Short mmCIF file of C-alpha atoms and ligand atoms in Angstrom, two decimals:
data_model
loop_
_atom_site.label_atom_id
_atom_site.label_comp_id
_atom_site.label_asym_id
_atom_site.label_seq_id
_atom_site.Cartn_x
_atom_site.Cartn_y
_atom_site.Cartn_z
CA MET A 226 29.53 -28.15 3.41
CA ARG A 227 26.57 -27.65 5.63
CA THR A 228 23.91 -25.12 4.57
CA LEU A 229 22.84 -22.62 7.28
CA ASP A 230 19.49 -23.43 8.79
CA LYS A 231 16.73 -20.70 9.58
CA VAL A 232 18.18 -19.89 12.98
CA GLU A 233 21.75 -19.58 11.82
CA ARG A 234 21.14 -17.63 8.64
CA HIS A 235 22.00 -13.95 8.79
CA PRO A 236 20.46 -11.42 6.47
CA SER A 237 22.69 -10.51 3.44
CA PRO A 238 23.85 -6.99 2.80
CA VAL A 239 21.01 -6.54 0.25
CA GLU A 240 18.49 -7.72 2.77
CA GLN A 241 19.80 -5.63 5.58
CA SER A 242 19.68 -2.40 3.41
CA LEU A 243 16.12 -3.28 2.17
CA GLU A 244 15.04 -3.80 5.80
CA ARG A 245 16.17 -0.29 6.47
CA LEU A 246 14.22 1.02 3.48
CA HIS A 247 10.97 -0.60 4.49
CA ILE A 248 9.98 -2.75 7.47
CA PRO A 249 7.08 -5.05 6.60
CA VAL A 250 4.05 -4.29 8.76
CA LEU A 251 2.19 -6.84 10.89
CA LEU A 252 4.56 -9.48 9.72
CA ARG A 253 3.92 -12.01 12.48
CA GLU A 254 0.25 -11.67 12.22
CA VAL A 255 0.37 -11.93 8.33
CA LEU A 256 2.34 -15.25 8.55
CA GLU A 257 -0.12 -16.68 11.10
CA LEU A 258 -3.04 -16.00 8.83
CA LEU A 259 -1.26 -16.94 5.49
CA ARG A 260 0.04 -20.18 7.05
CA PRO A 261 2.97 -20.59 4.57
CA ALA A 262 3.69 -24.32 4.28
CA PRO A 263 5.63 -26.72 1.91
CA GLY A 264 4.05 -26.83 -1.49
CA GLY A 265 1.83 -23.73 -0.90
CA ARG A 266 0.92 -21.20 -3.47
CA PHE A 267 0.81 -17.61 -2.50
CA LEU A 268 0.02 -14.33 -4.21
CA ASP A 269 1.44 -11.04 -2.96
CA CYS A 270 -0.48 -8.30 -4.90
CA THR A 271 1.71 -5.49 -3.45
CA VAL A 272 5.12 -7.06 -3.39
CA GLY A 273 6.88 -3.76 -2.76
CA LEU A 274 10.39 -4.48 -1.61
CA GLY A 275 9.60 -8.10 -0.85
CA GLY A 276 9.71 -8.06 2.92
CA HIS A 277 6.41 -10.06 3.35
CA ALA A 278 7.21 -12.18 0.28
CA GLU A 279 10.63 -13.13 1.57
CA ALA A 280 9.23 -14.09 4.94
CA ILE A 281 6.47 -16.25 3.26
CA LEU A 282 9.10 -18.08 1.07
CA GLU A 283 11.43 -18.49 4.10
CA ALA A 284 8.60 -19.95 6.30
CA GLY A 285 7.07 -22.17 3.56
CA GLY A 286 10.23 -23.93 2.55
CA PRO A 287 11.63 -25.15 -0.76
CA GLU A 288 8.39 -26.20 -2.47
CA THR A 289 6.66 -22.97 -1.84
CA ILE A 290 5.68 -20.72 -4.78
CA LEU A 291 5.15 -17.05 -4.55
CA CYS A 292 3.66 -14.85 -7.31
CA GLY A 293 4.08 -11.11 -6.80
CA ILE A 294 2.79 -8.00 -8.35
CA ASP A 295 3.78 -4.28 -7.99
CA ARG A 296 3.13 -1.23 -10.16
CA ASP A 297 6.39 0.31 -9.08
CA ALA A 298 9.15 -1.01 -11.37
CA GLU A 299 11.95 0.43 -9.09
CA ALA A 300 10.61 -1.31 -6.04
CA LEU A 301 10.08 -4.49 -7.99
CA ALA A 302 13.74 -4.53 -9.23
CA LEU A 303 14.89 -4.33 -5.53
CA ALA A 304 12.49 -7.17 -4.58
CA GLU A 305 13.84 -9.34 -7.52
CA GLU A 306 17.38 -8.84 -6.01
CA ARG A 307 16.18 -9.62 -2.55
CA LEU A 308 14.38 -12.82 -3.65
CA ASP A 309 17.18 -13.92 -6.05
CA ARG A 310 18.03 -16.99 -3.89
CA TYR A 311 14.39 -18.20 -4.52
CA ARG A 312 14.64 -18.34 -8.19
CA GLY A 313 12.38 -20.88 -9.42
CA GLN A 314 10.01 -20.28 -6.59
CA ALA A 315 9.21 -16.52 -7.02
CA GLN A 316 7.66 -15.00 -10.01
CA LEU A 317 7.45 -11.19 -9.91
CA VAL A 318 5.38 -9.16 -12.41
CA HIS A 319 5.27 -5.44 -13.11
CA GLY A 320 1.50 -4.47 -13.17
CA ASP A 321 -1.49 -2.97 -11.44
CA PHE A 322 -3.34 -5.32 -9.24
CA ARG A 323 -6.62 -3.88 -10.63
CA GLU A 324 -5.78 -5.87 -13.75
CA LEU A 325 -5.63 -9.00 -11.51
CA TRP A 326 -7.97 -11.02 -13.75
CA GLU A 327 -5.95 -10.30 -16.99
CA LEU A 328 -2.60 -11.02 -15.11
CA ALA A 329 -3.90 -14.23 -13.66
CA ARG A 330 -4.99 -15.34 -17.19
CA GLU A 331 -1.77 -14.24 -18.76
CA HIS A 332 0.36 -16.00 -16.24
CA ARG A 333 -1.94 -18.95 -15.69
CA TRP A 334 -2.33 -18.20 -11.98
CA ALA A 335 -5.12 -19.98 -9.99
CA SER A 336 -5.75 -21.80 -6.84
CA PHE A 337 -3.73 -19.88 -4.30
CA ASP A 338 -3.58 -20.96 -0.66
CA SER A 339 -3.49 -17.37 0.40
CA ILE A 340 -3.35 -13.83 -1.03
CA LEU A 341 -1.87 -10.67 0.45
CA PHE A 342 -2.63 -6.93 -0.13
CA ASP A 343 -0.38 -4.59 1.84
CA LEU A 344 -1.89 -1.37 0.44
CA GLY A 345 -0.55 2.18 0.01
CA VAL A 346 3.00 3.31 -0.29
CA SER A 347 6.30 1.89 1.12
CA SER A 348 8.80 3.67 3.18
CA PHE A 349 11.18 3.29 0.17
CA GLN A 350 8.67 5.47 -1.98
CA LEU A 351 7.89 7.90 0.92
CA GLY A 352 11.74 8.37 1.66
CA ASN A 353 12.83 9.03 -1.89
CA PRO A 354 12.80 12.88 -2.57
CA GLU A 355 12.65 12.23 -6.27
CA ARG A 356 9.27 10.50 -5.91
CA GLY A 357 7.59 13.51 -4.25
CA PHE A 358 5.37 11.58 -1.80
CA SER A 359 6.50 13.32 1.41
CA PHE A 360 6.43 16.89 2.64
CA PHE A 361 9.33 16.11 4.98
CA ILE A 362 11.78 16.26 2.12
CA ASN A 363 11.77 18.72 -0.72
CA GLY A 364 11.50 17.17 -4.31
CA PRO A 365 9.43 17.36 -7.48
CA LEU A 366 5.70 16.96 -6.77
CA ASP A 367 5.30 13.52 -8.63
CA MET A 368 3.62 11.05 -6.39
CA ARG A 369 3.16 8.34 -9.11
CA MET A 370 3.77 4.85 -8.00
CA ASP A 371 4.13 3.78 -11.54
CA ARG A 372 6.46 6.29 -13.27
CA SER A 373 6.52 4.11 -16.55
CA GLY A 374 2.92 4.79 -17.46
CA GLY A 375 1.30 8.09 -18.84
CA SER A 376 -0.58 9.06 -15.63
CA ARG A 377 -0.41 12.71 -14.38
CA THR A 378 1.89 13.72 -11.68
CA ALA A 379 0.62 15.74 -8.72
CA ALA A 380 2.14 18.78 -10.10
CA GLU A 381 0.16 18.37 -13.30
CA LEU A 382 -3.11 17.76 -11.45
CA LEU A 383 -2.51 20.98 -9.42
CA ALA A 384 -1.73 22.86 -12.69
CA VAL A 385 -5.05 21.75 -14.56
CA LEU A 386 -7.90 20.99 -12.12
CA SER A 387 -10.43 23.52 -11.29
CA GLU A 388 -10.74 25.00 -7.88
CA LYS A 389 -13.94 22.88 -7.39
CA GLU A 390 -12.29 19.67 -8.51
CA LEU A 391 -9.32 20.37 -6.30
CA ALA A 392 -11.51 21.04 -3.24
CA GLY A 393 -13.48 17.84 -4.01
CA ILE A 394 -10.29 15.79 -4.01
CA LEU A 395 -9.01 17.26 -0.76
CA TRP A 396 -12.38 16.77 0.83
CA GLU A 397 -13.15 13.25 -0.48
CA PHE A 398 -9.66 11.64 -0.29
CA GLY A 399 -8.18 13.71 2.61
CA GLU A 400 -11.22 14.51 4.66
CA GLU A 401 -9.55 17.96 4.89
CA ARG A 402 -11.93 20.46 6.53
CA PHE A 403 -10.04 23.35 4.93
CA SER A 404 -10.38 21.82 1.46
CA ARG A 405 -12.05 24.86 -0.17
CA ARG A 406 -9.58 27.37 1.42
CA ILE A 407 -6.53 25.29 0.34
CA ALA A 408 -8.01 24.75 -3.22
CA ARG A 409 -8.51 28.60 -3.61
CA ALA A 410 -4.88 29.22 -2.25
CA ILE A 411 -3.64 26.71 -4.94
CA VAL A 412 -5.38 28.35 -7.74
CA ARG A 413 -4.12 31.77 -6.69
CA LYS A 414 -0.60 30.75 -6.26
CA ARG A 415 -0.51 28.95 -9.62
CA GLU A 416 -1.64 32.09 -11.42
CA GLN A 417 1.76 33.63 -10.39
CA ASP A 418 4.07 30.48 -10.36
CA PRO A 419 3.45 26.76 -11.09
CA ILE A 420 3.45 24.57 -7.95
CA THR A 421 6.04 22.00 -8.76
CA SER A 422 7.75 20.95 -5.50
CA THR A 423 6.64 19.26 -2.22
CA LYS A 424 8.07 22.28 -0.29
CA GLN A 425 5.99 24.91 -2.17
CA LEU A 426 2.79 22.88 -1.47
CA LYS A 427 3.67 22.18 2.18
CA ASP A 428 4.36 26.05 2.74
CA LEU A 429 1.21 26.89 1.00
CA VAL A 430 -0.95 24.63 3.20
CA GLU A 431 0.90 25.80 6.46
CA ARG A 432 0.13 29.40 5.30
CA THR A 433 -3.51 28.65 4.53
CA VAL A 434 -4.67 26.54 7.52
CA PRO A 435 -5.02 28.77 10.48
CA ARG A 436 -2.34 27.83 13.21
CA SER A 437 -5.08 27.58 15.87
CA ALA A 438 -6.66 24.72 13.66
CA TRP A 439 -3.56 22.81 12.91
CA PRO A 440 -4.13 19.19 13.93
CA ARG A 441 -2.27 17.99 17.14
CA LYS A 442 -0.82 14.69 16.06
CA ILE A 443 -0.19 15.26 12.31
CA HIS A 444 1.37 17.85 10.11
CA PRO A 445 -1.31 20.25 8.61
CA ALA A 446 -0.23 19.11 5.16
CA THR A 447 -0.72 15.35 5.88
CA ARG A 448 -4.26 15.27 4.57
CA THR A 449 -3.57 17.34 1.42
CA PHE A 450 -0.67 14.93 0.53
CA GLN A 451 -2.75 11.93 1.15
CA ALA A 452 -5.56 13.21 -0.94
CA LEU A 453 -3.41 14.17 -3.80
CA ARG A 454 -1.48 10.70 -3.66
CA ILE A 455 -4.82 8.89 -3.76
CA ALA A 456 -5.89 11.03 -6.73
CA VAL A 457 -2.73 10.59 -8.78
CA ASN A 458 -2.75 6.91 -8.31
CA ASP A 459 -6.49 6.46 -8.46
CA GLU A 460 -6.07 4.29 -5.38
CA LEU A 461 -9.60 3.61 -4.35
CA SER A 462 -11.51 2.87 -7.58
CA GLY A 463 -11.51 -0.78 -8.51
CA LEU A 464 -10.30 -1.90 -5.05
CA SER A 465 -13.51 -3.61 -4.16
CA GLY A 466 -13.87 -5.46 -7.50
CA THR A 467 -10.12 -6.61 -7.24
CA LEU A 468 -10.68 -7.99 -3.80
CA GLU A 469 -13.62 -9.97 -5.17
CA GLU A 470 -11.45 -11.19 -8.07
CA ALA A 471 -8.80 -12.17 -5.58
CA SER A 472 -11.38 -14.23 -3.49
CA ALA A 473 -12.18 -16.25 -6.66
CA LEU A 474 -8.58 -17.27 -7.08
CA LEU A 475 -8.41 -18.88 -3.71
CA LYS A 476 -8.48 -22.64 -2.99
CA PRO A 477 -11.16 -23.85 -0.69
CA GLY A 478 -9.77 -23.03 2.81
CA GLY A 479 -7.64 -20.29 1.29
CA ARG A 480 -7.28 -16.97 2.88
CA LEU A 481 -7.35 -13.37 1.66
CA VAL A 482 -5.45 -10.84 3.93
CA VAL A 483 -5.55 -7.04 3.44
CA ILE A 484 -3.69 -4.32 5.35
CA ALA A 485 -5.09 -0.79 4.95
CA PHE A 486 -3.49 2.50 6.09
CA HIS A 487 -6.31 4.93 6.05
CA SER A 488 -9.97 4.83 6.75
CA LEU A 489 -11.20 5.27 3.25
CA GLU A 490 -9.41 2.15 2.01
CA ASP A 491 -10.17 0.26 5.22
CA ARG A 492 -13.94 1.02 4.73
CA ILE A 493 -13.95 -0.40 1.29
CA VAL A 494 -12.10 -3.57 2.56
CA LYS A 495 -14.51 -3.97 5.54
CA GLU A 496 -17.71 -3.60 3.21
CA THR A 497 -16.39 -5.95 0.53
CA PHE A 498 -15.47 -8.64 3.02
CA ARG A 499 -18.86 -8.29 4.80
CA ARG A 500 -20.58 -8.59 1.43
CA LEU A 501 -18.66 -11.73 0.43
CA ALA A 502 -19.22 -13.36 3.85
CA GLY A 503 -22.90 -12.25 3.99
CA GLN A 504 -24.11 -14.05 0.94
CA GLU A 505 -26.51 -17.00 1.41
CA PRO A 506 -25.12 -19.56 1.25
CA SER A 507 -21.82 -18.01 1.93
CA ALA A 508 -18.63 -19.24 0.40
CA PHE A 509 -16.59 -17.16 2.74
CA ARG A 510 -16.23 -16.49 6.42
CA LEU A 511 -14.76 -13.51 8.15
CA LEU A 512 -11.63 -14.31 10.20
CA THR A 513 -11.36 -10.79 11.82
CA LYS A 514 -14.48 -9.34 13.23
CA LYS A 515 -12.45 -6.38 14.24
CA PRO A 516 -9.31 -5.33 12.39
CA VAL A 517 -5.99 -6.56 13.69
CA VAL A 518 -3.71 -3.57 14.59
CA PRO A 519 0.01 -3.46 15.35
CA SER A 520 1.16 -4.01 19.02
CA GLU A 521 2.42 -1.17 21.01
CA GLU A 522 5.87 -2.46 20.56
CA GLU A 523 5.70 -2.61 16.69
CA ARG A 524 4.18 0.96 16.70
CA GLU A 525 7.18 2.14 18.67
CA GLN A 526 9.67 0.29 16.54
CA ASN A 527 8.03 1.22 13.22
CA PRO A 528 5.94 4.31 13.54
CA ARG A 529 4.65 3.98 9.93
CA SER A 530 2.75 0.96 11.14
CA ARG A 531 0.60 3.05 13.34
CA SER A 532 -2.42 3.49 11.12
CA ALA A 533 -2.48 -0.15 9.82
CA LYS A 534 -5.53 -2.25 10.04
CA LEU A 535 -5.65 -5.86 8.90
CA ARG A 536 -8.63 -7.84 7.80
CA ALA A 537 -8.89 -11.44 6.73
CA LEU A 538 -11.34 -13.58 4.87
CA GLU A 539 -11.39 -17.41 4.39
CA LYS A 540 -13.05 -19.37 1.60
CA VAL A 541 -15.14 -21.98 3.14
CA ALA A 542 -13.69 -25.53 2.48
CA ASN A 543 -16.41 -27.86 1.37
C1 SAM B 765 3.15 -1.05 1.66
S1 SAM B 765 4.11 -1.44 0.31
C2 SAM B 765 4.19 -3.05 0.23
C3 SAM B 765 5.45 -3.44 1.02
C4 SAM B 765 5.72 -4.95 1.09
N1 SAM B 765 4.67 -5.77 1.64
C5 SAM B 765 7.07 -5.23 1.74
O1 SAM B 765 7.07 -5.94 2.75
O2 SAM B 765 8.06 -4.83 1.15
C6 SAM B 765 2.73 -1.18 -1.00
C7 SAM B 765 3.12 -1.38 -2.34
O3 SAM B 765 1.98 -1.56 -3.19
C8 SAM B 765 2.22 -1.10 -4.40
N2 SAM B 765 0.90 -0.83 -5.09
C9 SAM B 765 -0.12 0.07 -4.64
N3 SAM B 765 -1.11 0.09 -5.40
C10 SAM B 765 -0.91 -0.86 -6.29
C11 SAM B 765 -1.72 -1.30 -7.42
N4 SAM B 765 -2.84 -0.86 -7.78
N5 SAM B 765 -1.09 -2.37 -8.08
C12 SAM B 765 0.16 -2.86 -7.81
N6 SAM B 765 0.88 -2.44 -6.78
C13 SAM B 765 0.37 -1.49 -6.16
C14 SAM B 765 3.08 0.16 -4.11
O4 SAM B 765 3.74 0.49 -5.31
C15 SAM B 765 3.99 -0.39 -2.97
O5 SAM B 765 5.18 -0.91 -3.56
#
């Protein structure tokens, strides 16, 4: 019996349903930069539902090895199912990429041809009401990417933080100009009722931000939800150090590719890459002077890709 080649192969039902749950962003650009090839070794630090990972394995061919990390055990289980036919080539690990060094030691990972970070949350996480990431659907205010650990949920943070701490989070991680007003409204509301659902928080922000000041292109609760999510998952601390650790795991000529979805994250990536490429003599060179952004076509097909910014760095081969 003849096996199907790449052109003939149709996505399996699992792949089709996963494609609906999350469309990998900037896929063509990622593959061009990662250059999957036979015998290559790749590390995907945010494997999610395995969309990029699958494309890397598919493009690289039978000898390609892919190691993947995600802190979300539910996403990882789906990725495992998706990558089942690459058994022996894919190794997926539940963990936090900020522990990259320990994970690399534990699993004897070294010398990667390319490493990918596709930061933030997936549409799978955003679209699940149980996870509490989105104000579009009502659900418990959870927002933890890793529900297996002991970290506090968004509802718990809203219940225990002081008004000043809440305002600081909304300002620092959401750049929300009504941070103080919203923090005050949260504290007043929780004196009567605990804030435990996404709808309660969304309604509170809608009531608190004056209608005349509602942003034109985004919902007024967008910044508040982003800020809380970053705080719950402690998303920014350690990112720069992790990127430096990842750069040390690259082979000469290897590439580090990072996709960020908001300006705070992108700033950290930009500054870390500049620092690495700016050392004298430098072991790295910047491949993207300006960030790569999705084409108009991709933005139309996948609105979630709109805020994506990709930056890439190469370890100098000598
Ligand atoms: C945008 S999604 C990745 C989607 C993936 N590239 C795909 O094509 O399916 C980002 C993933 O990163 C994971 N993540 C975010 N921060 C993480 C961290 N510190 N350690 C490990 N995984 C993390 C999230 O759980 C989420 O599944």
